[in-house]
Amino acid sequence: MHKDESIETPFLLENEILDKTAEGKIYLLGQRMLLLHGYTLASLRREFIERIGLKTTREIFTRLGYQQGTQDALQLKKQGITALDKLFTFGPKIRELEGFVLNRAVKKMHYDEDTGRFWGDYIWESSWESKAHLEHLGVSGSPACWLMTGYACGYTTTVMGRPIVWKETECVGMGHKHCRVVATPLEEADDIDEHLGFMQIETFISRPKSSNCIPLTEPAAAPDTVLPDMVGSSQQFNAVASKLKKVAATHSSVLLIGESGVGKERFAQALHSISQRATGPFISVNCAAIPADLVEAELFGVQKGAFTGAVESRPGRFERADGGTLFLDEISSLPLAAQGKLLRALQEKEVERVGGTEIIRVNVRIVAAANTNLTEDVANGHFRADLYYRINIFPIKIPPLRQRTDDIALLINLFINRFAAEMQKPVTGISRQAFNQLLNHSWPGNVRELENVCERAVILAEENSNIDIEHLLIDEDYTLSANNRVLTSADTRNSSTTDPGEQTNITGAAIEEILSGISSFDEIEHLILQHALSRNGGNISAAARYLNLRRGQFEYRLKKHQSGDTD
C-alpha cells in the first residue's frame, strides 16, 4: 500500500486500517468500514435511478458523500491533526485508499484560513462512479461522480469552517477524457441553487399535488417554494425530512418530540408549507405560556358577555386555524381539565366558545410538540392517556444538535450571513479556532443556542473582519477583558491569587535579561513580533491574538520593521 512519506503523522502511516477480521470488523479512522463489491453498489445506483429518477438519486448519493467527508474530517481533527496542509493531504489520500479515485492536482490548492478563501482544481483518474454510470446507463448528460463530489464538499467545508463547493466540470461519464473538479466558496459559485440542492430540505421534501389522493407510484412533484433556514445533510436530518415527506400528504396529527431549542416549531412550519394545507393559516400556541384559567378561552374562543371584560366575541386558536395547521407547543403543560376538552375537540372536530352555545365545526390539522417524555407524564398522571394516543399517531423525534455535527458548518454559515445582513455589518468569515470551538461544543441549547452564539458573535466582531474565538462567549465562565481578550474564571482566580510582589520580581528579572543584550526598543518590539509569529506557526491572526493586538495593528508593526522604517 502506498504511503505518503512526506507527512509526519505516525497514526496515518501505521494505523490507516485497523484489522479486526477475527471479530468480523475493519476500521478506518476509528470508523467501522464495509468492503463492498463495486458492481453491486453500481447496480444499486442504477435501481435508484430507475425507481426514483436521476435527480433525486443524485441528491441522495451526494448527501451520502457529504456525510462521509464530514465524518472523516472530524475524525482526523479528533486524532490531533489540525494543520491545513496535512488535512488537505489526508483527505484525497483517504479516498484513494478506499478505491474511489486517484487525485491529481491541476494547480496547487490555494487556501487562507484567515479569510476563508479557498480554490482547488483537480483531475480524478480511475473514477469508479463514472465507469459505473457508463457501464449501466451509457453516456450521461451531466456529471456522474456524485459520492466523490459530496465527499469533497463535506470534507473541505468541515476543514475550512465555511461551505465550500466542488463542481465537476468534466466527467468520463459524459464522454470526457477524464473527470475534473473545481472548488470555490459557496457564495462565489455561479449556480448556487444547484449546489445547495443536497443540503436543503426543500429539495427532497416536495409539495404534494392538490388532488386528495396521490398514487404510491407517482413521483413527487417539484417544490413550489423555498423553505428558508432549513439546511442539513446529516443522516439524522434526512431521517426527519423523510418522515415529514411521508406524512405531509395526509391530514394525520403529528407529534414532534425533542429537547428545547431543536427547532420543533420550524419543522412544524416546514410540514405545513409542504402539505395540502399550505394555503391555509399556520397558528402557533405555546401551551406553557397561557395561564391555566385562560387556556380554554385561548384555544376555543370567547362569546361576548361570557365573563367580565368580554365585551365582544373572539375566536379561539382552533377557529383561526380552520383549514390550516394548529401547532401546540409544550402540550404537556396543559392542565388536565383543558386536556379533556382538547381531546373532545380533536375527536368531534368541533369547538364551543367559552360562554357560548353554538357548535362550531373546524377543519384543523394538529401538530403537537413536547420536550418531555409523555409516556412518563401519562404514568405519573400528569397527562391523559387517551389524549396521548390521539396525538401520537405519527411521532417524529427531532435530534439534538450534538447528533447533527455534519450540519453545524452549514448552520453557522446560514446564521452568520443572516445576522450580518440584518445588522448591515459585513463579516468576512470565521477563524478556524472559533470554528473548531463551535464544532467541539456540546450544544445543550441546541440550534437555538448556536443561533444565539452566532448573533452575539456578529455583534462583537469588528466590521470587515473575521469572527474569532473571543466573539463566541459560549460558556458562562467566559468573560471579556477591557481589550476584548477572552478570560475564563480560572484566569480571574489565578490573577487574583498571585502575589503582586512575586509578579513584579519575575517581571523585573525578565526585563533585565532582555535588556542586557538589546540596544533599542525597536529591537525588542521586533523580537516580540517574531516570537509571536514563531509560536503561532506564522499565522498573523493568531500571533496578533497572542499579543492582544488587532490584526491590522500587528501587520502595521511587522511591515514597519520589514521596511526598516523604525525611527
XYZ file of C-alpha atoms in Angstrom, residues 242-562:
321
model
C -38.135 11.743 5.094
C -40.823 11.337 7.751
C -42.103 14.844 7.061
C -42.450 13.942 3.415
C -44.396 10.777 4.205
C -46.900 12.472 6.488
C -47.237 15.747 4.548
C -49.726 14.341 2.035
C -52.067 13.213 4.831
C -54.204 15.054 7.386
C -52.941 12.981 10.335
C -51.882 14.510 13.614
C -48.136 14.718 14.184
C -46.212 14.700 17.448
C -42.761 16.325 17.395
C -40.527 15.177 20.243
C -37.225 16.795 21.098
C -35.179 18.811 23.522
C -35.718 22.518 23.937
C -34.141 24.502 21.118
C -34.002 21.781 18.444
C -36.384 23.729 16.191
C -39.675 21.893 16.633
C -41.743 24.891 15.529
C -39.542 25.364 12.474
C -40.115 21.759 11.468
C -43.843 22.203 12.081
C -43.831 25.202 9.736
C -41.935 23.154 7.156
C -44.516 20.382 7.398
C -47.329 22.905 6.947
C -45.691 24.536 3.940
C -45.333 21.247 2.034
C -48.793 19.950 2.911
C -52.124 20.356 1.127
C -52.983 22.931 3.808
C -50.151 25.256 2.800
C -52.564 27.951 1.600
C -54.358 27.885 4.961
C -53.220 29.507 8.213
C -50.453 28.243 10.456
C -51.372 29.098 14.056
C -48.867 28.549 16.833
C -49.609 28.494 20.539
C -47.216 27.881 23.417
C -49.299 25.995 25.945
C -46.836 26.719 28.759
C -47.237 30.476 28.279
C -51.011 30.553 28.798
C -52.332 30.985 32.359
C -54.344 27.946 33.448
C -57.615 29.911 33.761
C -57.300 31.286 30.197
C -56.382 28.112 28.320
C -59.927 27.314 27.181
C -60.575 30.889 26.077
C -57.342 30.911 24.044
C -57.962 27.576 22.379
C -61.738 27.664 21.831
C -62.623 31.371 21.881
C -64.909 33.557 23.973
C -68.534 34.551 23.500
C -69.461 38.150 24.210
C -70.577 38.562 27.833
C -69.119 35.242 28.944
C -67.318 36.992 31.802
C -66.457 40.465 32.997
C -64.407 42.191 30.336
C -65.643 40.038 27.452
C -67.176 42.985 25.604
C -67.014 41.228 22.235
C -66.843 37.719 20.852
C -63.378 36.440 19.974
C -62.455 33.324 18.003
C -60.005 30.914 19.561
C -56.921 29.331 18.043
C -58.923 26.415 16.644
C -61.204 28.715 14.668
C -58.304 30.818 13.450
C -56.513 27.680 12.235
C -59.566 26.401 10.318
C -58.384 24.959 7.011
C -54.769 25.012 8.150
C -52.435 23.775 10.896
C -52.564 24.332 14.658
C -49.203 23.931 16.364
C -49.461 23.148 20.090
C -46.018 23.620 21.595
C -45.210 22.203 25.058
C -48.537 20.382 25.065
C -47.639 18.566 28.282
C -48.065 21.893 30.119
C -51.824 21.921 29.573
C -53.946 21.487 32.731
C -55.813 18.168 32.917
C -59.188 19.894 32.558
C -58.080 21.586 29.340
C -56.652 18.287 28.094
C -60.106 16.725 28.314
C -61.727 19.495 26.267
C -58.885 19.396 23.747
C -59.454 15.664 23.331
C -63.134 16.246 22.604
C -62.316 18.931 20.027
C -59.935 16.548 18.265
C -62.402 13.677 18.299
C -65.514 15.612 17.261
C -63.749 18.222 15.086
C -65.862 20.916 16.687
C -65.481 23.537 19.412
C -67.721 25.636 21.607
C -66.655 29.080 22.714
C -66.461 29.872 26.425
C -69.895 31.241 27.400
C -71.410 30.230 24.057
C -73.866 27.543 22.974
C -73.149 27.352 19.254
C -71.220 24.348 17.975
C -68.541 25.454 15.529
C -67.117 22.906 13.089
C -63.368 23.165 12.481
C -61.072 21.507 9.990
C -57.654 21.625 11.631
C -54.522 19.552 11.454
C -52.840 19.221 14.839
C -49.063 19.271 15.165
C -48.131 18.927 18.828
C -44.678 19.226 20.372
C -43.183 18.073 23.640
C -39.767 18.344 25.245
C -40.641 15.861 27.993
C -41.299 12.133 27.959
C -45.060 11.992 27.527
C -45.245 8.298 28.401
C -43.739 9.119 31.790
C -46.169 12.023 32.165
C -49.016 9.593 31.465
C -47.666 7.109 34.015
C -47.340 9.885 36.597
C -50.881 11.083 35.991
C -49.817 14.452 34.537
C -51.059 13.759 31.030
C -54.190 11.994 29.865
C -53.515 8.630 28.230
C -56.424 8.988 25.797
C -55.132 12.382 24.598
C -51.630 10.952 24.251
C -52.846 8.179 21.970
C -54.913 10.667 19.983
C -51.925 12.937 19.173
C -49.319 10.173 18.943
C -50.464 8.979 15.528
C -47.228 9.923 13.784
C -44.387 10.751 16.201
C -41.177 12.316 14.856
C -38.141 12.651 17.094
C -36.087 15.773 16.326
C -32.408 15.029 17.033
C -30.349 17.362 19.236
C -27.614 19.387 17.548
C -24.853 17.306 19.163
C -26.051 14.428 16.971
C -26.038 16.598 13.830
C -22.364 17.551 13.651
C -22.497 17.276 9.836
C -24.898 20.222 9.786
C -23.055 22.629 12.090
C -20.899 24.245 9.389
C -23.968 24.851 7.213
C -25.927 26.356 10.105
C -23.018 28.578 11.146
C -22.751 29.974 7.643
C -26.514 30.481 7.447
C -26.813 32.302 10.774
C -23.728 34.490 10.372
C -24.766 35.629 6.896
C -28.304 36.299 8.054
C -27.337 38.365 11.096
C -24.626 40.236 9.199
C -27.245 41.219 6.618
C -29.803 42.201 9.263
C -27.256 44.350 11.114
C -25.759 45.681 7.864
C -22.396 44.696 9.262
C -20.012 42.974 6.822
C -18.217 39.988 8.366
C -15.544 38.263 6.300
C -15.806 34.814 7.901
C -14.931 32.802 10.982
C -11.475 31.745 12.154
C -10.580 28.064 12.307
C -10.010 28.345 16.050
C -13.532 29.697 16.531
C -14.986 27.153 14.134
C -13.340 24.269 15.984
C -14.700 25.652 19.248
C -18.208 25.542 17.777
C -17.701 22.015 16.455
C -16.477 20.734 19.820
C -19.188 22.378 21.920
C -21.878 20.035 23.274
C -24.758 22.454 22.468
C -27.122 21.808 25.391
C -29.302 24.602 23.988
C -29.263 23.023 20.518
C -29.890 25.036 17.344
C -31.313 27.960 19.308
C -28.073 28.225 21.297
C -25.986 28.104 18.114
C -28.163 30.792 16.573
C -27.743 32.999 19.640
C -23.978 32.468 19.699
C -23.726 33.445 16.029
C -25.835 36.568 16.594
C -23.686 37.583 19.571
C -20.523 36.912 17.570
C -21.651 39.196 14.755
C -22.422 41.924 17.294
C -18.976 41.645 18.901
C -16.919 41.228 15.736
C -15.316 44.190 14.015
C -16.608 45.206 10.599
C -14.827 43.630 7.626
C -13.033 41.137 9.868
C -13.301 37.511 10.919
C -15.326 36.210 13.817
C -12.802 34.876 16.302
C -12.963 32.804 19.449
C -13.274 35.833 21.738
C -16.526 36.748 19.988
C -18.259 33.464 20.804
C -18.626 33.532 24.602
C -20.201 30.091 24.587
C -19.665 29.163 28.225
C -20.862 31.175 31.186
C -17.330 31.110 32.610
C -16.086 33.251 29.733
C -15.779 36.993 30.259
C -14.159 39.750 28.234
C -11.291 41.856 29.451
C -11.084 45.558 28.667
C -9.087 44.838 25.488
C -11.561 42.138 24.301
C -9.363 39.216 25.301
C -11.257 36.139 26.485
C -10.722 35.376 30.158
C -12.049 32.294 31.946
C -12.983 32.108 35.590
C -9.722 30.206 36.110
C -7.768 33.134 34.667
C -9.569 35.500 37.012
C -8.862 33.286 40.026
C -5.186 32.911 39.133
C -4.703 36.633 38.656
C -6.387 37.413 41.945
C -4.399 34.869 43.985
C -0.924 35.569 42.609
C 1.269 37.558 44.952
C 1.827 41.052 43.448
C 5.338 41.249 44.755
C 6.251 37.909 43.213
C 4.793 39.058 39.880
C 6.895 42.222 39.983
C 10.099 40.329 40.806
C 9.601 37.829 37.968
C 8.763 40.573 35.518
C 11.733 42.680 36.600
C 14.166 39.776 36.210
C 12.841 39.016 32.751
C 13.200 42.643 31.704
C 16.777 42.823 32.959
C 17.679 39.691 30.982
C 16.122 41.052 27.785
C 17.715 44.490 28.044
C 21.190 43.122 28.736
C 21.699 42.093 25.096
C 19.469 44.554 23.216
C 20.313 48.089 22.228
C 16.932 49.636 21.363
C 13.194 49.449 21.988
C 12.571 48.781 18.272
C 14.713 45.677 18.504
C 12.684 44.491 21.494
C 9.446 45.011 19.581
C 10.824 43.191 16.557
C 11.848 40.203 18.688
C 8.404 40.091 20.304
C 6.681 40.127 16.913
C 8.937 37.368 15.586
C 8.413 35.291 18.725
C 4.617 35.607 18.379
C 4.780 34.531 14.727
C 7.045 31.589 15.525
C 4.872 30.446 18.435
C 1.770 30.511 16.224
C 3.194 28.848 13.140
C 3.446 32.047 11.088
C -0.288 32.755 11.407
C -0.670 36.526 11.617
C -4.154 36.499 13.146
C -3.134 34.011 15.848
C 0.068 35.972 16.547
C -1.954 39.170 16.886
C -4.320 37.498 19.360
C -1.342 36.185 21.304
C -0.163 39.787 21.822
C -3.696 41.151 22.364
C -3.443 43.218 19.193
C -5.787 43.560 16.280
C -4.545 42.010 13.058
C -4.182 45.449 11.454
C -2.090 46.710 14.365
C 0.163 43.659 14.199
C 0.619 43.938 10.427
C 1.454 47.644 10.712
C 4.199 46.970 13.246
C 5.514 43.998 11.284
C 5.684 45.937 7.987
C 7.392 48.808 9.775
C 10.225 46.530 10.829
C 10.403 44.757 7.487
